[in-house]
């Protein structure tokens, strides 16, 4: 561990003109006393680390010293392409590999370009989870990520939704997907590809056995297809509503966007008041009630009658509350 830390220290000093002991300690996650000892060890090993004394002092490399320890390992090279996703790297257990890769790239750049990574970080940040929900990292995510990166067979216990209980599966994990703060693994089971929520794994054992990856597998394309299938599969019921122009504007923010798009495409001309009559696909009457309730007086349920009556009762209660 100390050898890796010493290499990181050299790369940090190579990528910047100088660094204080406090800055090095923060980057290396050690104490300033440890930084002093590491600098002394590097100096004794022939690396020209020079310490400037005083309040504005710090450590720097002298004589234009350049290390040749900038070659990227495979894990570092793969993590580099995910360096714009720091939270995802951390959750998959690849933060150290990503940090080492960025340092090596910075050390290999011209001095005028060494602030490129910091410049980009100041200008772009990806926050994957949706609003109003606390992201939770699945405990078994690092193990699954290890199997994905190593093309290793996984033996897992998986909790099905509802009352489906637990099942045991042997998976060939092809890829990871982070969707709205939820982690999924796309895996081959026998001759079929399936999608599993990682937070539903109760146990994961990563085998030493490797699987042969089908190079024709397209992770983004597979995910888009399955996501569209899932969205269609859960919209099992239908409602008919009249919607005002303002309601039409707000509708995509309240209900499934693909269902709204399909309903608008199939709608006839607006009535004399400018309202549209739409046939909307919904997950259930309960879900439709909560979604359409958000539109308030900008929508009127026509069918089914039971849902219309429920809205009439809700409107009556609101009238009593605000009388």
JSON list of N, CA and C in Angstrom, two decimals, residues 255-306:
[
{"chain": "A", "resi": 255, "resn": "UNK", "atom": "N", "xyz": [-47.75, 12.06, -16.10]},
{"chain": "A", "resi": 255, "resn": "UNK", "atom": "CA", "xyz": [-48.00, 10.68, -16.52]},
{"chain": "A", "resi": 255, "resn": "UNK", "atom": "C", "xyz": [-46.88, 10.18, -17.42]},
{"chain": "A", "resi": 256, "resn": "UNK", "atom": "N", "xyz": [-46.93, 8.90, -17.75]},
{"chain": "A", "resi": 256, "resn": "UNK", "atom": "CA", "xyz": [-45.91, 8.31, -18.61]},
{"chain": "A", "resi": 256, "resn": "UNK", "atom": "C", "xyz": [-45.87, 9.06, -19.95]},
{"chain": "A", "resi": 257, "resn": "UNK", "atom": "N", "xyz": [-44.67, 9.50, -20.32]},
{"chain": "A", "resi": 257, "resn": "UNK", "atom": "CA", "xyz": [-44.53, 10.36, -21.51]},
{"chain": "A", "resi": 257, "resn": "UNK", "atom": "C", "xyz": [-44.89, 9.63, -22.79]},
{"chain": "A", "resi": 258, "resn": "UNK", "atom": "N", "xyz": [-44.52, 8.35, -22.90]},
{"chain": "A", "resi": 258, "resn": "UNK", "atom": "CA", "xyz": [-44.85, 7.62, -24.11]},
{"chain": "A", "resi": 258, "resn": "UNK", "atom": "C", "xyz": [-46.35, 7.43, -24.24]},
{"chain": "A", "resi": 259, "resn": "UNK", "atom": "N", "xyz": [-47.04, 7.20, -23.12]},
{"chain": "A", "resi": 259, "resn": "UNK", "atom": "CA", "xyz": [-48.50, 7.05, -23.15]},
{"chain": "A", "resi": 259, "resn": "UNK", "atom": "C", "xyz": [-49.16, 8.37, -23.54]},
{"chain": "A", "resi": 260, "resn": "UNK", "atom": "N", "xyz": [-48.63, 9.46, -23.03]},
{"chain": "A", "resi": 260, "resn": "UNK", "atom": "CA", "xyz": [-49.16, 10.79, -23.38]},
{"chain": "A", "resi": 260, "resn": "UNK", "atom": "C", "xyz": [-48.95, 11.07, -24.86]},
{"chain": "A", "resi": 261, "resn": "UNK", "atom": "N", "xyz": [-47.77, 10.75, -25.35]},
{"chain": "A", "resi": 261, "resn": "UNK", "atom": "CA", "xyz": [-47.47, 10.99, -26.77]},
{"chain": "A", "resi": 261, "resn": "UNK", "atom": "C", "xyz": [-48.41, 10.18, -27.66]},
{"chain": "A", "resi": 262, "resn": "UNK", "atom": "N", "xyz": [-48.62, 8.91, -27.32]},
{"chain": "A", "resi": 262, "resn": "UNK", "atom": "CA", "xyz": [-49.51, 8.07, -28.12]},
{"chain": "A", "resi": 262, "resn": "UNK", "atom": "C", "xyz": [-50.95, 8.61, -28.10]},
{"chain": "A", "resi": 263, "resn": "UNK", "atom": "N", "xyz": [-51.39, 9.06, -26.92]},
{"chain": "A", "resi": 263, "resn": "UNK", "atom": "CA", "xyz": [-52.75, 9.57, -26.79]},
{"chain": "A", "resi": 263, "resn": "UNK", "atom": "C", "xyz": [-52.94, 10.85, -27.60]},
{"chain": "A", "resi": 264, "resn": "UNK", "atom": "N", "xyz": [-51.95, 11.72, -27.57]},
{"chain": "A", "resi": 264, "resn": "UNK", "atom": "CA", "xyz": [-52.04, 12.98, -28.33]},
{"chain": "A", "resi": 264, "resn": "UNK", "atom": "C", "xyz": [-52.03, 12.71, -29.83]},
{"chain": "A", "resi": 265, "resn": "UNK", "atom": "N", "xyz": [-51.22, 11.73, -30.25]},
{"chain": "A", "resi": 265, "resn": "UNK", "atom": "CA", "xyz": [-51.16, 11.40, -31.67]},
{"chain": "A", "resi": 265, "resn": "UNK", "atom": "C", "xyz": [-52.50, 10.87, -32.19]},
{"chain": "A", "resi": 266, "resn": "UNK", "atom": "N", "xyz": [-53.23, 10.17, -31.31]},
{"chain": "A", "resi": 266, "resn": "UNK", "atom": "CA", "xyz": [-54.50, 9.55, -31.72]},
{"chain": "A", "resi": 266, "resn": "UNK", "atom": "C", "xyz": [-55.70, 10.45, -31.46]},
{"chain": "A", "resi": 267, "resn": "UNK", "atom": "N", "xyz": [-55.49, 11.61, -30.84]},
{"chain": "A", "resi": 267, "resn": "UNK", "atom": "CA", "xyz": [-56.61, 12.47, -30.45]},
{"chain": "A", "resi": 267, "resn": "UNK", "atom": "C", "xyz": [-57.23, 13.17, -31.66]},
{"chain": "A", "resi": 268, "resn": "UNK", "atom": "N", "xyz": [-58.52, 13.44, -31.55]},
{"chain": "A", "resi": 268, "resn": "UNK", "atom": "CA", "xyz": [-59.20, 14.22, -32.57]},
{"chain": "A", "resi": 268, "resn": "UNK", "atom": "C", "xyz": [-59.01, 15.71, -32.31]},
{"chain": "A", "resi": 269, "resn": "UNK", "atom": "N", "xyz": [-59.74, 16.56, -33.04]},
{"chain": "A", "resi": 269, "resn": "UNK", "atom": "CA", "xyz": [-59.61, 18.01, -32.85]},
{"chain": "A", "resi": 269, "resn": "UNK", "atom": "C", "xyz": [-60.19, 18.44, -31.51]},
{"chain": "A", "resi": 270, "resn": "UNK", "atom": "N", "xyz": [-59.74, 19.57, -30.98]},
{"chain": "A", "resi": 270, "resn": "UNK", "atom": "CA", "xyz": [-60.28, 20.06, -29.70]},
{"chain": "A", "resi": 270, "resn": "UNK", "atom": "C", "xyz": [-61.73, 20.46, -29.83]},
{"chain": "A", "resi": 271, "resn": "UNK", "atom": "N", "xyz": [-62.45, 20.47, -28.71]},
{"chain": "A", "resi": 271, "resn": "UNK", "atom": "CA", "xyz": [-63.86, 20.87, -28.71]},
{"chain": "A", "resi": 271, "resn": "UNK", "atom": "C", "xyz": [-63.96, 22.39, -28.73]},
{"chain": "A", "resi": 272, "resn": "UNK", "atom": "N", "xyz": [-65.19, 22.89, -28.58]},
{"chain": "A", "resi": 272, "resn": "UNK", "atom": "CA", "xyz": [-65.42, 24.34, -28.67]},
{"chain": "A", "resi": 272, "resn": "UNK", "atom": "C", "xyz": [-64.66, 25.12, -27.60]},
{"chain": "A", "resi": 273, "resn": "UNK", "atom": "N", "xyz": [-64.36, 24.49, -26.48]},
{"chain": "A", "resi": 273, "resn": "UNK", "atom": "CA", "xyz": [-63.64, 25.16, -25.40]},
{"chain": "A", "resi": 273, "resn": "UNK", "atom": "C", "xyz": [-62.12, 24.98, -25.51]},
{"chain": "A", "resi": 274, "resn": "UNK", "atom": "N", "xyz": [-61.69, 24.25, -26.53]},
{"chain": "A", "resi": 274, "resn": "UNK", "atom": "CA", "xyz": [-60.26, 24.02, -26.73]},
{"chain": "A", "resi": 274, "resn": "UNK", "atom": "C", "xyz": [-59.73, 22.81, -26.00]},
{"chain": "A", "resi": 275, "resn": "UNK", "atom": "N", "xyz": [-60.62, 22.01, -25.39]},
{"chain": "A", "resi": 275, "resn": "UNK", "atom": "CA", "xyz": [-60.19, 20.83, -24.64]},
{"chain": "A", "resi": 275, "resn": "UNK", "atom": "C", "xyz": [-60.08, 19.63, -25.58]},
{"chain": "A", "resi": 276, "resn": "UNK", "atom": "N", "xyz": [-59.11, 18.74, -25.28]},
{"chain": "A", "resi": 276, "resn": "UNK", "atom": "CA", "xyz": [-58.93, 17.50, -26.04]},
{"chain": "A", "resi": 276, "resn": "UNK", "atom": "C", "xyz": [-59.48, 16.31, -25.25]},
{"chain": "A", "resi": 277, "resn": "UNK", "atom": "N", "xyz": [-60.05, 15.37, -25.95]},
{"chain": "A", "resi": 277, "resn": "UNK", "atom": "CA", "xyz": [-60.45, 14.09, -25.34]},
{"chain": "A", "resi": 277, "resn": "UNK", "atom": "C", "xyz": [-59.39, 13.06, -25.68]},
{"chain": "A", "resi": 278, "resn": "UNK", "atom": "N", "xyz": [-58.79, 12.46, -24.63]},
{"chain": "A", "resi": 278, "resn": "UNK", "atom": "CA", "xyz": [-57.66, 11.56, -24.80]},
{"chain": "A", "resi": 278, "resn": "UNK", "atom": "C", "xyz": [-57.97, 10.19, -24.20]},
{"chain": "A", "resi": 279, "resn": "UNK", "atom": "N", "xyz": [-57.52, 9.16, -24.88]},
{"chain": "A", "resi": 279, "resn": "UNK", "atom": "CA", "xyz": [-57.56, 7.78, -24.34]},
{"chain": "A", "resi": 279, "resn": "UNK", "atom": "C", "xyz": [-56.15, 7.45, -23.88]},
{"chain": "A", "resi": 280, "resn": "UNK", "atom": "N", "xyz": [-55.95, 7.40, -22.57]},
{"chain": "A", "resi": 280, "resn": "UNK", "atom": "CA", "xyz": [-54.62, 7.23, -21.99]},
{"chain": "A", "resi": 280, "resn": "UNK", "atom": "C", "xyz": [-54.42, 5.83, -21.43]},
{"chain": "A", "resi": 281, "resn": "UNK", "atom": "N", "xyz": [-53.27, 5.24, -21.71]},
{"chain": "A", "resi": 281, "resn": "UNK", "atom": "CA", "xyz": [-52.89, 3.97, -21.08]},
{"chain": "A", "resi": 281, "resn": "UNK", "atom": "C", "xyz": [-52.27, 4.29, -19.72]},
{"chain": "A", "resi": 282, "resn": "UNK", "atom": "N", "xyz": [-52.68, 3.54, -18.69]},
{"chain": "A", "resi": 282, "resn": "UNK", "atom": "CA", "xyz": [-52.19, 3.78, -17.33]},
{"chain": "A", "resi": 282, "resn": "UNK", "atom": "C", "xyz": [-51.83, 2.46, -16.67]},
{"chain": "A", "resi": 283, "resn": "UNK", "atom": "N", "xyz": [-51.06, 2.56, -15.59]},
{"chain": "A", "resi": 283, "resn": "UNK", "atom": "CA", "xyz": [-50.63, 1.35, -14.88]},
{"chain": "A", "resi": 283, "resn": "UNK", "atom": "C", "xyz": [-51.80, 0.71, -14.14]},
{"chain": "A", "resi": 284, "resn": "UNK", "atom": "N", "xyz": [-52.61, 1.51, -13.48]},
{"chain": "A", "resi": 284, "resn": "UNK", "atom": "CA", "xyz": [-53.77, 1.02, -12.73]},
{"chain": "A", "resi": 284, "resn": "UNK", "atom": "C", "xyz": [-54.68, 2.21, -12.44]},
{"chain": "A", "resi": 285, "resn": "UNK", "atom": "N", "xyz": [-55.89, 1.95, -11.97]},
{"chain": "A", "resi": 285, "resn": "UNK", "atom": "CA", "xyz": [-56.80, 3.04, -11.62]},
{"chain": "A", "resi": 285, "resn": "UNK", "atom": "C", "xyz": [-56.26, 3.84, -10.44]},
{"chain": "A", "resi": 286, "resn": "UNK", "atom": "N", "xyz": [-55.60, 3.15, -9.51]},
{"chain": "A", "resi": 286, "resn": "UNK", "atom": "CA", "xyz": [-55.03, 3.85, -8.35]},
{"chain": "A", "resi": 286, "resn": "UNK", "atom": "C", "xyz": [-53.94, 4.82, -8.78]},
{"chain": "A", "resi": 287, "resn": "UNK", "atom": "N", "xyz": [-53.05, 4.36, -9.67]},
{"chain": "A", "resi": 287, "resn": "UNK", "atom": "CA", "xyz": [-51.98, 5.22, -10.16]},
{"chain": "A", "resi": 287, "resn": "UNK", "atom": "C", "xyz": [-52.57, 6.37, -10.99]},
{"chain": "A", "resi": 288, "resn": "UNK", "atom": "N", "xyz": [-53.56, 6.07, -11.83]},
{"chain": "A", "resi": 288, "resn": "UNK", "atom": "CA", "xyz": [-54.18, 7.11, -12.65]},
{"chain": "A", "resi": 288, "resn": "UNK", "atom": "C", "xyz": [-54.83, 8.17, -11.77]},
{"chain": "A", "resi": 289, "resn": "UNK", "atom": "N", "xyz": [-55.44, 7.75, -10.67]},
{"chain": "A", "resi": 289, "resn": "UNK", "atom": "CA", "xyz": [-56.07, 8.70, -9.75]},
{"chain": "A", "resi": 289, "resn": "UNK", "atom": "C", "xyz": [-55.04, 9.69, -9.21]},
{"chain": "A", "resi": 290, "resn": "UNK", "atom": "N", "xyz": [-53.91, 9.17, -8.72]},
{"chain": "A", "resi": 290, "resn": "UNK", "atom": "CA", "xyz": [-52.90, 10.06, -8.14]},
{"chain": "A", "resi": 290, "resn": "UNK", "atom": "C", "xyz": [-52.26, 10.95, -9.20]},
{"chain": "A", "resi": 291, "resn": "UNK", "atom": "N", "xyz": [-52.08, 10.42, -10.42]},
{"chain": "A", "resi": 291, "resn": "UNK", "atom": "CA", "xyz": [-51.46, 11.21, -11.48]},
{"chain": "A", "resi": 291, "resn": "UNK", "atom": "C", "xyz": [-52.39, 12.32, -11.97]},
{"chain": "A", "resi": 292, "resn": "UNK", "atom": "N", "xyz": [-53.65, 11.98, -12.25]},
{"chain": "A", "resi": 292, "resn": "UNK", "atom": "CA", "xyz": [-54.58, 12.98, -12.78]},
{"chain": "A", "resi": 292, "resn": "UNK", "atom": "C", "xyz": [-55.00, 13.99, -11.72]},
{"chain": "A", "resi": 293, "resn": "UNK", "atom": "N", "xyz": [-54.92, 13.58, -10.45]},
{"chain": "A", "resi": 293, "resn": "UNK", "atom": "CA", "xyz": [-55.25, 14.51, -9.38]},
{"chain": "A", "resi": 293, "resn": "UNK", "atom": "C", "xyz": [-54.30, 15.71, -9.40]},
{"chain": "A", "resi": 294, "resn": "UNK", "atom": "N", "xyz": [-53.07, 15.47, -9.87]},
{"chain": "A", "resi": 294, "resn": "UNK", "atom": "CA", "xyz": [-52.09, 16.56, -9.93]},
{"chain": "A", "resi": 294, "resn": "UNK", "atom": "C", "xyz": [-52.48, 17.64, -10.94]},
{"chain": "A", "resi": 295, "resn": "UNK", "atom": "N", "xyz": [-53.36, 17.30, -11.89]},
{"chain": "A", "resi": 295, "resn": "UNK", "atom": "CA", "xyz": [-53.79, 18.28, -12.88]},
{"chain": "A", "resi": 295, "resn": "UNK", "atom": "C", "xyz": [-54.94, 19.15, -12.38]},
{"chain": "A", "resi": 296, "resn": "UNK", "atom": "N", "xyz": [-55.55, 18.75, -11.26]},
{"chain": "A", "resi": 296, "resn": "UNK", "atom": "CA", "xyz": [-56.62, 19.55, -10.68]},
{"chain": "A", "resi": 296, "resn": "UNK", "atom": "C", "xyz": [-57.76, 19.78, -11.66]},
{"chain": "A", "resi": 297, "resn": "UNK", "atom": "N", "xyz": [-58.23, 21.05, -11.79]},
{"chain": "A", "resi": 297, "resn": "UNK", "atom": "CA", "xyz": [-59.38, 21.35, -12.67]},
{"chain": "A", "resi": 297, "resn": "UNK", "atom": "C", "xyz": [-59.04, 21.40, -14.14]},
{"chain": "A", "resi": 298, "resn": "UNK", "atom": "N", "xyz": [-57.77, 21.05, -14.50]},
{"chain": "A", "resi": 298, "resn": "UNK", "atom": "CA", "xyz": [-57.37, 21.08, -15.91]},
{"chain": "A", "resi": 298, "resn": "UNK", "atom": "C", "xyz": [-57.69, 19.77, -16.63]},
{"chain": "A", "resi": 299, "resn": "UNK", "atom": "N", "xyz": [-58.31, 18.80, -15.93]},
{"chain": "A", "resi": 299, "resn": "UNK", "atom": "CA", "xyz": [-58.69, 17.55, -16.58]},
{"chain": "A", "resi": 299, "resn": "UNK", "atom": "C", "xyz": [-60.01, 17.06, -16.01]},
{"chain": "A", "resi": 300, "resn": "UNK", "atom": "N", "xyz": [-60.77, 16.33, -16.82]},
{"chain": "A", "resi": 300, "resn": "UNK", "atom": "CA", "xyz": [-62.04, 15.74, -16.40]},
{"chain": "A", "resi": 300, "resn": "UNK", "atom": "C", "xyz": [-62.06, 14.27, -16.84]},
{"chain": "A", "resi": 301, "resn": "UNK", "atom": "N", "xyz": [-62.23, 13.37, -15.88]},
{"chain": "A", "resi": 301, "resn": "UNK", "atom": "CA", "xyz": [-62.30, 11.95, -16.19]},
{"chain": "A", "resi": 301, "resn": "UNK", "atom": "C", "xyz": [-63.69, 11.64, -16.74]},
{"chain": "A", "resi": 302, "resn": "UNK", "atom": "N", "xyz": [-63.72, 10.99, -17.90]},
{"chain": "A", "resi": 302, "resn": "UNK", "atom": "CA", "xyz": [-64.99, 10.57, -18.51]},
{"chain": "A", "resi": 302, "resn": "UNK", "atom": "C", "xyz": [-65.27, 9.09, -18.25]},
{"chain": "A", "resi": 303, "resn": "UNK", "atom": "N", "xyz": [-64.25, 8.27, -18.39]},
{"chain": "A", "resi": 303, "resn": "UNK", "atom": "CA", "xyz": [-64.36, 6.83, -18.16]},
{"chain": "A", "resi": 303, "resn": "UNK", "atom": "C", "xyz": [-63.06, 6.32, -17.56]},
{"chain": "A", "resi": 304, "resn": "UNK", "atom": "N", "xyz": [-63.15, 5.27, -16.76]},
{"chain": "A", "resi": 304, "resn": "UNK", "atom": "CA", "xyz": [-64.34, 4.51, -16.34]},
{"chain": "A", "resi": 304, "resn": "UNK", "atom": "C", "xyz": [-65.18, 5.29, -15.32]},
{"chain": "A", "resi": 305, "resn": "UNK", "atom": "N", "xyz": [-66.43, 4.88, -15.20]},
{"chain": "A", "resi": 305, "resn": "UNK", "atom": "CA", "xyz": [-67.37, 5.60, -14.34]},
{"chain": "A", "resi": 305, "resn": "UNK", "atom": "C", "xyz": [-66.90, 5.59, -12.88]},
{"chain": "A", "resi": 306, "resn": "UNK", "atom": "N", "xyz": [-66.36, 4.46, -12.42]},
{"chain": "A", "resi": 306, "resn": "UNK", "atom": "CA", "xyz": [-65.93, 4.37, -11.02]},
{"chain": "A", "resi": 306, "resn": "UNK", "atom": "C", "xyz": [-64.84, 5.40, -10.71]}
]
